[in-house]
XYZ file of C-alpha atoms in Angstrom:
755
model
C -49.316 -19.078 -2.898
C -49.565 -17.828 0.598
C -45.950 -17.376 1.670
C -46.146 -16.359 5.220
C -48.965 -18.977 6.361
C -46.859 -21.835 5.355
C -44.499 -20.452 7.119
C -45.852 -19.750 9.985
C -47.579 -23.354 10.323
C -44.208 -25.221 10.084
C -42.514 -22.655 12.138
C -39.709 -21.762 9.428
C -39.405 -18.724 11.066
C -35.708 -18.510 12.333
C -34.883 -20.128 8.562
C -36.727 -17.611 6.567
C -34.954 -14.717 7.754
C -31.908 -15.804 7.114
C -29.968 -15.330 3.855
C -27.201 -14.785 1.338
C -26.066 -11.293 0.935
C -23.651 -10.230 -1.727
C -23.167 -5.927 -2.983
C -21.856 -5.333 -6.473
C -20.647 -1.877 -6.626
C -19.686 0.216 -9.209
C -17.095 3.701 -9.254
C -15.517 5.940 -11.235
C -11.856 6.339 -11.459
C -11.525 10.052 -10.587
C -7.777 12.698 -10.723
C -7.409 14.855 -7.671
C -8.811 17.658 -10.470
C -12.208 15.445 -10.613
C -11.825 14.370 -13.845
C -12.203 11.073 -15.369
C -8.726 9.028 -15.169
C -8.234 8.057 -18.861
C -4.906 5.591 -17.126
C -5.630 1.885 -17.594
C -7.406 -0.348 -15.321
C -3.887 -0.728 -12.454
C -1.953 -4.064 -13.424
C -1.718 -4.805 -9.802
C -5.328 -6.114 -9.564
C -4.486 -8.999 -11.565
C -5.987 -10.451 -14.660
C -9.537 -9.693 -15.527
C -10.181 -12.881 -16.979
C -10.262 -14.502 -13.570
C -10.174 -11.864 -11.023
C -13.991 -12.627 -8.821
C -14.347 -9.383 -6.866
C -11.976 -6.484 -8.819
C -13.224 -5.986 -12.226
C -14.342 -2.802 -14.432
C -17.926 -2.349 -15.765
C -17.997 -0.527 -19.064
C -15.103 1.504 -19.224
C -11.529 0.977 -18.598
C -12.146 3.680 -15.380
C -14.974 2.022 -14.015
C -14.290 -0.037 -11.037
C -16.633 -2.293 -9.848
C -16.449 -3.864 -6.606
C -18.413 -7.515 -5.936
C -18.480 -9.523 -2.575
C -19.066 -12.783 -2.719
C -21.940 -14.209 -1.268
C -21.801 -14.494 3.020
C -24.397 -15.459 5.117
C -24.615 -12.085 6.836
C -24.778 -9.104 5.928
C -21.908 -8.164 8.537
C -19.312 -10.474 6.219
C -20.807 -8.889 3.564
C -19.820 -5.535 4.989
C -16.438 -7.003 6.058
C -15.274 -8.272 2.409
C -16.836 -4.973 0.728
C -14.564 -2.860 3.292
C -11.695 -5.280 2.515
C -12.024 -4.764 -0.949
C -12.146 -0.899 -0.585
C -9.017 -0.986 1.170
C -7.225 -2.942 -1.700
C -8.384 -0.823 -3.968
C -7.968 2.655 -2.311
C -4.376 1.679 -1.534
C -3.172 0.316 -5.376
C -5.098 3.165 -6.942
C -1.865 5.889 -7.875
C -1.367 8.718 -5.748
C -2.911 10.620 -7.905
C -6.738 8.936 -8.099
C -8.934 8.085 -5.938
C -13.053 6.340 -6.694
C -15.276 9.086 -7.482
C -18.607 8.648 -4.294
C -21.010 9.961 -6.338
C -23.823 8.002 -8.745
C -23.313 10.636 -10.850
C -20.152 10.811 -12.834
C -17.206 13.192 -12.052
C -15.795 15.581 -15.114
C -16.387 13.547 -18.469
C -14.535 13.981 -21.318
C -15.709 13.824 -24.723
C -17.449 11.099 -25.940
C -15.171 9.729 -28.161
C -12.241 9.694 -25.540
C -13.823 7.529 -23.016
C -12.156 4.269 -23.017
C -14.719 1.140 -23.149
C -12.688 -1.992 -20.824
C -9.262 -3.564 -22.975
C -9.450 -7.149 -22.226
C -8.751 -9.866 -24.181
C -12.229 -10.845 -25.128
C -13.321 -9.296 -28.330
C -17.295 -10.259 -27.330
C -17.225 -7.803 -24.459
C -15.850 -5.288 -26.499
C -18.370 -5.665 -28.813
C -21.091 -5.917 -26.548
C -20.142 -2.686 -25.241
C -19.464 -0.952 -28.557
C -23.228 -1.754 -28.735
C -24.124 -0.222 -25.407
C -21.984 3.080 -26.551
C -23.926 3.440 -30.256
C -27.462 2.751 -28.283
C -27.331 4.923 -25.488
C -24.485 6.779 -25.624
C -20.643 6.695 -23.849
C -21.629 9.382 -21.194
C -25.022 7.620 -19.613
C -23.101 4.303 -19.027
C -20.261 6.092 -16.742
C -24.071 6.793 -13.963
C -22.615 4.125 -11.472
C -24.473 2.617 -8.901
C -24.776 -0.355 -6.355
C -26.890 -3.839 -7.131
C -27.686 -5.272 -3.748
C -27.860 -9.505 -3.987
C -30.133 -11.685 -1.785
C -31.174 -15.117 -2.130
C -32.986 -17.509 1.222
C -30.387 -19.159 3.243
C -30.282 -23.271 1.689
C -32.007 -24.419 4.895
C -35.119 -22.527 4.679
C -35.804 -23.792 1.190
C -34.757 -27.146 2.161
C -37.356 -27.207 4.989
C -39.941 -26.285 2.318
C -39.184 -28.349 -0.172
C -40.578 -30.913 2.166
C -44.324 -29.081 1.266
C -43.981 -30.340 -1.537
C -43.762 -33.695 -4.255
C -41.273 -33.163 -6.905
C -37.804 -31.458 -7.599
C -39.679 -29.820 -10.384
C -42.228 -28.305 -8.201
C -39.651 -27.254 -5.665
C -37.970 -25.177 -8.929
C -41.078 -23.778 -9.677
C -41.847 -22.840 -6.087
C -38.377 -21.104 -5.318
C -39.320 -19.118 -8.856
C -43.038 -17.862 -7.602
C -40.860 -16.966 -4.019
C -38.611 -14.713 -6.221
C -41.064 -13.763 -8.306
C -43.381 -12.483 -5.365
C -40.275 -11.035 -4.092
C -39.829 -8.950 -6.981
C -43.496 -7.610 -8.077
C -43.401 -6.256 -4.750
C -40.711 -4.586 -4.916
C -41.074 -3.472 -8.339
C -43.859 -1.988 -6.979
C -43.171 -0.478 -3.350
C -39.271 0.406 -5.484
C -40.270 4.086 -4.949
C -39.669 4.213 -0.985
C -35.914 3.533 -1.565
C -35.980 5.888 -4.215
C -37.285 8.617 -1.530
C -35.126 7.247 1.276
C -31.999 6.118 -0.918
C -31.474 8.496 -3.693
C -28.336 10.337 -4.259
C -28.526 11.833 -7.255
C -29.572 15.386 -7.139
C -27.444 16.953 -9.511
C -25.191 16.531 -12.437
C -21.858 17.956 -13.691
C -22.957 19.799 -16.943
C -20.238 17.330 -19.081
C -23.305 14.279 -18.396
C -26.535 16.793 -18.008
C -27.465 20.119 -17.097
C -29.380 19.799 -14.216
C -30.092 23.052 -13.747
C -32.872 22.891 -15.908
C -34.119 19.906 -13.834
C -33.851 21.126 -10.409
C -32.584 19.893 -7.411
C -34.135 16.297 -7.574
C -34.409 13.129 -5.343
C -32.615 10.786 -7.868
C -31.685 11.638 -11.441
C -30.252 8.076 -11.752
C -33.745 6.559 -11.210
C -35.405 9.268 -13.203
C -36.168 9.409 -17.034
C -32.704 11.021 -17.398
C -30.852 8.048 -15.838
C -29.342 4.894 -17.264
C -32.432 3.177 -18.768
C -33.761 0.712 -21.626
C -34.971 2.486 -24.250
C -38.079 0.196 -24.973
C -41.195 1.264 -23.607
C -42.334 -3.093 -23.466
C -42.550 -3.932 -19.959
C -41.047 -7.400 -19.302
C -43.684 -9.548 -17.450
C -43.256 -10.789 -13.589
C -46.219 -12.408 -13.712
C -44.661 -15.932 -14.113
C -41.431 -17.029 -14.842
C -43.169 -18.602 -18.278
C -43.386 -14.371 -19.595
C -40.852 -13.362 -17.707
C -38.275 -15.447 -19.752
C -40.778 -15.245 -22.904
C -40.669 -11.119 -22.953
C -36.934 -11.355 -22.332
C -36.356 -13.213 -24.802
C -38.320 -11.751 -27.423
C -36.664 -8.425 -26.354
C -33.515 -10.390 -28.161
C -34.943 -11.964 -30.862
C -36.357 -8.620 -32.043
C -33.467 -6.898 -31.537
C -34.562 -4.615 -28.889
C -31.607 -6.119 -27.032
C -27.992 -6.930 -27.869
C -28.085 -9.887 -25.238
C -30.321 -10.584 -21.911
C -27.482 -8.814 -19.798
C -28.582 -5.905 -21.488
C -32.103 -5.933 -19.327
C -31.741 -3.633 -16.785
C -35.033 -4.119 -14.858
C -34.492 -3.063 -11.459
C -35.263 -6.885 -9.946
C -33.715 -9.569 -12.087
C -33.753 -13.239 -11.412
C -30.720 -15.089 -11.334
C -30.266 -18.562 -12.010
C -27.293 -21.354 -12.529
C -26.792 -20.475 -15.923
C -26.358 -17.085 -18.115
C -29.530 -17.390 -20.678
C -32.735 -16.660 -18.449
C -34.216 -19.899 -20.278
C -32.689 -22.170 -17.738
C -34.560 -20.741 -14.671
C -37.356 -23.131 -15.800
C -35.045 -26.076 -15.434
C -32.603 -24.804 -12.508
C -35.240 -22.646 -10.815
C -34.174 -18.957 -9.346
C -31.072 -18.867 -7.345
C -30.869 -14.974 -6.022
C -32.606 -11.664 -6.890
C -30.865 -8.773 -8.051
C -31.631 -5.294 -7.496
C -30.539 -2.548 -9.335
C -31.836 0.912 -8.105
C -29.834 1.822 -5.847
C -27.623 5.000 -6.014
C -23.540 5.370 -4.279
C -24.246 7.014 -0.890
C -21.707 9.353 -1.145
C -21.921 10.028 2.400
C -20.152 6.492 3.693
C -17.115 5.526 2.360
C -18.201 2.227 0.669
C -20.922 3.356 -1.070
C -23.759 1.796 1.094
C -23.948 1.276 4.329
C -24.810 -1.128 6.924
C -27.809 0.185 8.025
C -29.046 0.366 4.467
C -28.546 -3.332 4.168
C -30.608 -3.932 7.121
C -33.494 -1.498 5.623
C -33.081 -3.765 2.229
C -33.048 -6.898 3.868
C -36.488 -6.126 5.957
C -37.702 -4.514 2.857
C -37.282 -7.736 0.771
C -38.534 -10.124 3.767
C -41.900 -7.811 4.034
C -42.317 -7.822 0.150
C -42.639 -12.039 1.013
C -44.237 -12.032 4.514
C -47.193 -9.390 3.153
C -50.971 -10.470 1.804
C -50.560 -8.348 -0.895
C -49.246 -9.941 -4.599
C -48.990 -7.197 -6.525
C -49.751 -7.592 -10.396
C -47.512 -6.480 -13.991
C -50.409 -3.521 -13.999
C -49.191 -2.632 -10.200
C -45.739 -2.873 -11.349
C -46.043 -0.560 -13.990
C -47.687 1.933 -11.447
C -45.384 1.484 -9.574
C -42.545 2.074 -11.793
C -44.944 5.855 -12.341
C -44.538 5.907 -8.836
C -40.844 5.695 -9.084
C -40.208 7.786 -11.482
C -42.534 10.640 -10.410
C -40.590 10.466 -6.635
C -37.020 10.519 -8.257
C -38.205 14.027 -10.265
C -39.634 15.390 -6.753
C -37.940 18.639 -5.055
C -35.702 16.926 -2.455
C -37.134 18.943 0.334
C -40.445 18.420 -0.456
C -42.677 16.092 1.552
C -43.351 12.434 -0.694
C -46.564 12.819 -2.765
C -46.817 9.598 -1.421
C -45.999 9.479 1.919
C -49.430 8.346 3.237
C -48.422 4.623 1.479
C -44.692 5.379 2.202
C -45.319 5.338 6.204
C -48.127 2.909 5.562
C -45.660 0.837 3.813
C -42.913 0.994 6.792
C -45.655 0.388 9.605
C -46.070 -2.860 7.695
C -42.460 -3.557 8.121
C -42.450 -2.864 12.020
C -44.673 -5.613 12.036
C -42.833 -8.193 9.952
C -39.921 -7.214 12.452
C -42.125 -7.822 15.409
C -43.462 -10.896 14.028
C -40.166 -12.711 13.017
C -38.722 -11.844 15.729
C -35.808 -9.358 14.193
C -33.055 -8.048 16.221
C -33.903 -4.583 17.398
C -31.394 -3.029 14.255
C -34.043 -3.582 12.468
C -36.404 -2.032 14.129
C -33.856 0.797 14.252
C -33.585 1.498 10.399
C -37.209 1.569 10.032
C -37.821 3.527 12.765
C -34.924 6.109 11.276
C -37.010 6.201 7.880
C -40.417 6.604 9.319
C -38.777 10.250 11.041
C -36.924 10.862 7.472
C -40.743 10.327 5.818
C -41.545 13.139 8.128
C -38.199 15.266 7.509
C -37.932 15.229 4.123
C -34.272 17.629 5.078
C -32.559 14.362 6.157
C -33.002 12.653 2.568
C -30.415 11.691 1.343
C -30.252 13.480 -1.771
C -31.494 16.621 0.596
C -27.920 16.413 2.751
C -26.240 16.374 -0.200
C -27.885 19.701 -1.565
C -27.491 21.325 1.902
C -23.872 20.665 1.786
C -23.772 22.106 -1.862
C -25.623 25.185 -0.903
C -23.456 26.150 1.831
C -19.858 26.027 0.193
C -19.503 23.429 -1.965
C -18.992 23.083 -6.220
C -20.246 19.012 -6.927
C -16.547 18.154 -7.995
C -15.305 19.565 -5.003
C -17.671 18.037 -2.644
C -16.855 15.001 -4.826
C -13.005 15.320 -4.446
C -13.205 16.035 -0.815
C -15.229 13.015 0.295
C -13.098 10.690 -2.175
C -9.875 11.975 -1.473
C -11.020 11.550 2.653
C -11.902 8.002 2.138
C -9.124 6.916 0.353
C -7.116 8.257 3.474
C -9.463 6.256 5.980
C -7.526 2.762 4.073
C -4.092 4.443 4.104
C -4.037 5.813 7.483
C -2.637 1.884 8.647
C -1.676 0.232 6.061
C -1.037 -2.663 7.326
C -4.184 -3.913 8.627
C -7.145 -5.371 6.458
C -10.355 -3.396 7.484
C -13.103 -5.600 8.104
C -10.298 -8.403 9.134
C -8.375 -6.464 11.526
C -8.830 -8.713 14.218
C -6.865 -11.547 12.346
C -3.102 -11.406 13.028
C -0.991 -9.400 11.016
C 0.499 -11.815 8.728
C -2.986 -13.373 7.546
C -4.109 -9.706 6.693
C -1.202 -9.002 4.185
C -1.718 -12.304 2.874
C -5.887 -11.829 2.469
C -5.042 -8.262 1.270
C -2.506 -9.484 -1.593
C -4.736 -12.691 -2.316
C -7.801 -10.034 -3.181
C -5.612 -7.439 -5.273
C -4.181 -11.116 -6.853
C -7.453 -12.085 -7.605
C -7.370 -15.735 -6.105
C -10.896 -16.970 -5.027
C -10.958 -16.513 -1.450
C -12.167 -18.112 1.848
C -12.083 -16.811 5.132
C -12.685 -20.612 6.727
C -12.397 -19.232 10.443
C -10.757 -15.683 11.088
C -9.938 -16.446 14.998
C -7.554 -19.495 13.487
C -6.026 -17.111 10.853
C -7.527 -19.962 8.542
C -7.329 -19.020 4.575
C -8.114 -21.231 1.367
C -7.294 -20.046 -1.960
C -8.320 -21.300 -5.426
C -7.215 -20.744 -8.780
C -7.768 -22.072 -11.586
C -9.392 -25.821 -9.790
C -6.419 -25.692 -7.991
C -6.828 -25.390 -3.779
C -4.965 -24.481 -1.296
C -5.204 -23.991 2.540
C -2.924 -21.339 4.514
C -3.136 -20.471 8.353
C -1.296 -17.763 10.188
C 0.113 -16.632 6.765
C 2.680 -18.602 5.785
C 2.334 -22.129 7.339
C 1.052 -24.627 4.237
C 1.245 -27.827 2.475
C 4.316 -27.164 1.037
C 5.973 -27.910 4.632
C 5.750 -31.246 6.172
C 3.801 -31.461 9.879
C 7.540 -32.676 11.549
C 9.100 -29.960 10.124
C 6.941 -27.572 12.801
C 8.000 -29.768 15.663
C 12.090 -30.178 14.462
C 12.003 -26.412 14.045
C 9.958 -26.279 17.297
C 12.231 -27.800 19.320
C 15.520 -26.081 19.805
C 17.910 -28.790 20.748
C 16.594 -31.102 17.901
C 17.174 -27.881 15.428
C 20.821 -27.601 17.127
C 21.598 -31.541 16.651
C 20.268 -31.335 13.100
C 21.996 -28.673 11.852
C 25.877 -29.822 14.028
C 25.061 -33.084 11.850
C 25.451 -30.953 8.483
C 28.055 -29.162 9.964
C 26.613 -25.922 10.602
C 27.469 -23.756 13.002
C 25.494 -23.267 16.473
C 26.400 -22.495 19.830
C 27.482 -25.186 22.593
C 25.046 -25.495 25.275
C 23.241 -27.650 27.892
C 19.766 -28.678 28.140
C 17.717 -29.147 31.538
C 14.523 -30.699 32.559
C 14.730 -30.089 36.338
C 15.102 -26.469 38.228
C 17.626 -28.213 40.138
C 19.606 -30.063 37.369
C 20.269 -26.456 35.747
C 21.369 -24.681 39.373
C 24.002 -27.286 39.719
C 25.450 -26.322 36.098
C 26.559 -22.904 37.307
C 29.543 -24.305 39.039
C 30.785 -25.345 35.412
C 30.384 -22.175 33.422
C 33.679 -20.633 34.631
C 32.648 -17.517 34.358
C 31.148 -17.477 30.921
C 28.955 -14.941 28.844
C 25.301 -16.855 28.455
C 22.036 -17.100 27.077
C 19.233 -19.138 28.979
C 16.140 -19.770 27.330
C 13.146 -21.682 27.127
C 13.690 -25.245 24.531
C 10.473 -24.482 22.552
C 8.971 -20.735 22.245
C 9.232 -17.992 20.317
C 9.455 -14.728 20.028
C 12.151 -14.163 22.728
C 9.342 -14.939 25.659
C 11.599 -16.052 28.638
C 15.083 -15.589 27.139
C 17.771 -13.573 29.553
C 20.793 -12.664 27.831
C 23.972 -12.372 30.157
C 26.865 -10.527 28.021
C 28.938 -10.802 31.195
C 29.030 -13.985 33.349
C 25.728 -13.682 36.042
C 26.423 -14.184 39.350
C 24.606 -17.065 41.115
C 20.828 -15.409 41.706
C 20.372 -13.621 38.958
C 21.514 -17.168 36.831
C 18.763 -18.845 39.008
C 16.342 -15.729 38.396
C 16.530 -16.659 34.785
C 16.262 -20.261 35.362
C 12.967 -19.499 37.079
C 12.080 -17.493 34.215
C 12.666 -19.765 31.739
C 10.921 -22.725 32.979
C 7.823 -20.721 33.649
C 7.449 -20.573 30.089
C 8.900 -24.630 29.626
C 9.047 -27.869 30.587
C 12.825 -27.750 29.130
C 15.422 -25.272 29.165
C 18.825 -24.321 27.539
C 21.967 -23.337 29.133
C 24.124 -21.752 25.494
C 27.264 -19.891 25.437
C 26.865 -16.337 24.617
C 27.795 -15.585 21.352
C 29.222 -12.094 19.951
C 27.977 -10.317 16.802
C 24.836 -8.731 16.068
C 21.461 -10.951 15.039
C 20.017 -11.052 11.986
C 16.455 -12.872 10.828
C 16.778 -14.435 7.230
C 13.620 -15.204 5.527
C 13.842 -18.213 3.621
C 11.041 -19.129 1.071
C 11.255 -22.123 -1.626
C 14.714 -22.307 -0.641
C 15.781 -18.694 -1.353
C 16.463 -15.676 1.093
C 13.930 -13.014 0.310
C 14.482 -10.630 3.745
C 16.949 -10.131 5.857
C 16.439 -8.167 8.902
C 18.489 -6.138 11.649
C 16.185 -6.232 14.782
C 17.527 -3.785 17.192
C 16.729 -3.368 21.010
C 14.261 -0.296 21.766
C 15.689 2.605 21.936
C 16.113 6.563 21.683
C 18.358 8.590 20.188
C 19.120 11.788 21.970
C 18.461 15.581 20.634
C 20.302 17.805 24.197
C 16.521 19.387 24.683
C 14.420 16.332 25.392
C 14.241 14.035 28.197
C 13.905 10.643 27.378
C 10.194 9.899 28.315
C 9.734 12.532 25.610
C 11.937 10.884 23.338
C 9.905 7.520 23.601
C 6.184 9.357 23.199
C 7.777 10.841 20.233
C 8.868 7.266 18.791
C 5.813 5.693 19.708
C 4.001 8.431 16.784
C 6.005 6.556 14.221
C 2.350 5.277 12.198
C 4.299 1.525 12.137
C 3.916 1.290 16.206
C 0.471 0.426 18.208
C 0.316 -2.102 21.089
C -0.551 -6.054 21.424
C 0.744 -7.184 18.526
C -1.802 -4.811 15.993
C 1.065 -3.056 14.606
C 4.138 -4.074 12.780
C 6.120 -2.488 15.727
C 5.157 -2.443 19.300
C 5.394 1.026 21.271
C 8.282 1.598 22.960
C 7.196 1.159 27.079
C 8.448 3.014 30.143
C 8.209 -0.202 32.560
C 10.809 -1.425 35.407
C 12.149 -3.149 32.543
C 13.212 0.047 30.544
C 13.859 1.380 34.121
C 16.556 -0.530 34.892
C 18.332 -0.769 32.169
C 18.521 3.092 31.779
C 19.584 3.023 35.084
C 22.565 0.725 33.952
C 24.004 3.428 31.688
C 23.457 5.804 34.089
C 20.084 7.693 32.928
C 16.408 7.851 34.220
C 13.420 8.639 32.450
C 14.195 12.328 33.081
C 17.650 12.314 31.641
C 18.834 14.751 28.864
C 20.713 12.784 26.166
C 23.200 14.905 24.398
C 22.078 14.864 20.696
C 22.840 11.898 18.343
C 23.775 9.432 21.081
C 21.529 6.254 20.775
C 20.799 4.688 24.283
C 19.688 1.164 25.130
C 16.152 0.641 26.730
C 15.525 -3.132 26.210
C 18.825 -5.825 26.183
C 17.040 -8.497 23.624
C 15.723 -7.058 19.686
C 12.412 -8.825 20.330
C 9.888 -6.323 17.533
C 7.063 -7.680 20.433
C 9.071 -5.384 22.963
C 9.598 -1.974 21.190
C 12.531 -2.851 19.460
C 13.476 -1.129 15.720
C 12.971 -3.462 12.462
C 16.087 -2.542 9.838
C 15.625 -4.382 6.441
C 19.179 -5.459 5.602
C 19.095 -7.358 2.744
C 20.919 -5.601 -0.231
C 23.576 -5.139 2.426
C 24.056 -8.877 3.090
C 27.013 -10.703 1.535
C 26.009 -13.293 -0.582
C 27.691 -16.057 1.265
C 25.017 -15.873 4.259
C 22.504 -15.603 1.712
C 23.769 -19.221 0.584
C 24.398 -20.244 4.549
C 20.850 -19.633 5.158
C 19.376 -21.257 2.106
C 21.688 -24.464 2.226
C 20.137 -24.475 6.080
C 16.683 -24.546 4.731
C 17.583 -27.181 2.744
C 19.121 -29.287 6.044
C 15.606 -29.018 7.840
C 13.909 -29.312 4.596
C 11.449 -26.532 4.821
C 9.968 -24.169 2.234
C 8.966 -21.499 5.125
C 11.325 -20.303 7.750
C 12.760 -17.267 9.859
C 16.076 -18.177 10.719
C 18.141 -16.203 13.473
C 21.900 -15.846 12.788
C 24.420 -13.799 14.742
C 27.094 -12.702 12.254
C 29.944 -10.134 13.988
C 31.005 -8.649 10.272
C 28.329 -9.273 7.086
C 31.048 -7.749 4.831
C 33.435 -10.732 5.062
C 32.096 -13.739 3.163
C 31.573 -17.408 5.415
C 33.976 -19.333 4.710
C 34.639 -23.334 5.339
C 37.597 -22.026 7.362
C 35.654 -18.929 9.205
C 32.556 -19.905 8.954
C 31.238 -16.101 10.460
C 28.030 -16.766 11.590
C 25.967 -18.612 14.220
C 22.812 -20.172 14.370
C 20.766 -19.040 17.427
C 17.324 -20.492 15.879
C 14.805 -21.684 13.249
C 11.748 -20.583 13.306
C 8.196 -22.151 12.420
C 5.532 -19.493 10.655
C 8.133 -16.107 10.655
C 6.323 -12.920 10.953
C 5.857 -11.621 7.748
C 4.596 -7.915 8.914
C 7.666 -6.719 10.158
C 9.321 -7.504 6.791
C 6.835 -5.540 4.566
C 6.298 -2.435 7.365
C 10.197 -1.883 8.578
C 11.372 1.009 10.489
C 14.014 1.843 7.898
C 14.776 0.449 4.673
C 12.829 -1.062 2.029
C 9.716 -3.012 2.775
C 9.688 -6.874 1.077
C 5.931 -8.289 0.473
C 6.998 -11.811 1.336
C 3.257 -12.303 1.642
C 2.827 -12.833 -2.237
C 5.946 -14.448 -2.907
C 3.887 -17.002 -0.747
C 1.079 -16.842 -3.017
C 3.512 -17.147 -6.142
C 4.905 -20.148 -4.402
C 1.375 -22.100 -4.100
C 0.425 -20.870 -7.415
C 3.455 -20.339 -9.604
C 1.756 -20.225 -12.935
C -0.737 -17.233 -12.082
C -1.095 -14.943 -14.184
C -1.340 -10.992 -12.692
C -2.111 -8.729 -15.502
């Protein structure tokens, strides 16, 4: 069938170039000495019975990361980055992911652990593989690239066919042609992306082989032992051959077929391809790329995508006999000397020229042409293949194991540098990133519904929950949001329930508010907008303000809201109580931006030093904000008799802001374990009174060691906040970080199995 002609005649090119993409990446856990880690799969990764993204392959020591199908390659890499962050941060300090396909230092066969799972059939299957191939060969790791055509493209094409059965047959033909041509030209991918030129002697003495392109793809790699080829001529023969191999005990199960291209459908068995049709193709021949932190670069995926499109777009359609030729060419290519020109260079360049033509005819973005141009360059310069680069590095200064340790630890460190951000989704607000991280670690099926709006969906055992901004869930009512957003309503409700709230007045016009000045009677006050968060528009007067200062504060507050509050100033320290599901999970003390003198450095220098803390950043991209040196901080210093150039005496603290907001450079200090239990109970009762599951309550308490009683309440409620930030509790300047995002997920899924 001439798919190119059908696509062109029906102008389906824009649909043809789209697809669904996924990556399965294997990787061994290694210790810092380069030995295979013999520890159990980390329990923090949740239960493998349901984990959709982080699994184990053959061995307990062999991780497998699985990205969910994504509509674009960029989305695929968002997930791959995120999963690597989860893995790198979860592994113990002494372990990392080995970056090569060929294993690190392996123990004796009997000491390599099989996976430890509840399903006995999975153990039995792996024992059979161990007996047949040996455990050590099973430790060779790689990348599987999954691809399917866009459903809209298939739907458009289906209009050319009469019935559903014919469409399924046609889908099978589409993926079969792709597979046939893929297998014929697979050697090109091995030349470009082969990255297993050497092996540690604990698996294989590679010195007798020489420095080759890909041991993994060669006869020394991990392949089926049978010599009969599975036919790709038709779906019937494909199914028949695999079933025959199982029936005559050549294969233990169908999944033991390790063909470089596998057709995948809806069900577990290949026979279901007849009735349901192929749904995607799984390509299994890729070595891990040790020069990319993810093991397979975005540019490689671009190349593979246009390669697959070309396999369908080309007029040529290879036969089973042609596939045999391609398999032999791939075997020979895999064992070529890394620095030699390919013996099939002419054919390779011809295919790359054809791929360039595919780019032009399909009007693909320039990124695709660029990766092909790079491949053409590499065909003329074999020393720039991945395999040759590895060998060059090994000849220069490193042993294979030392090189793997260096790369693996460096890649792990990339994930550890900013633990509060989730690479791939770092543009989302931080509480959502932390929640997403925990969901991936725990094994919840996760969908990013709207990255810009921080909207996530989770599914566990058929139960779907939606979360926005980290902790806005179905457990809270719609009206609770508005109750907490309106400070006047919050105060009235709490006063009715006999909770202590500050006295004050509400104003909707500037004139009314100005006239109130004469009634202040020299009181200390706070002027704030009626409905804003994050300390925006708030002015605090610990001493009675002048009329001008008061009116300036009114103007600032009215800029943020149509209504404002003028409240009495309450002496004491403000604490943030994070209440989740009627329980206080964390208490935070927020101190105003400050520096502590050392008798040597100026204030400006002290600020710069403090801003080096790894948790400090700018524009809300870190748990703590960097301290600024603006006019506000300058005025605050002047009031204390200092400038930015002053040298402060040793251990003397100087405040740079009046308010204690983290967003203006304040410090976060966890005091959960120091807070008197009575105030914990008060906060929990406040949450019940407001009928909210998640809230951040701001209480002013003069002395946290004195218990709250009916006679002496000992606190004043300043605010109740909906959607309270969680990142400032997780990553604190001082004290114990509290992972509240996990508590949110446990509230949504109280029955989740975590190990």
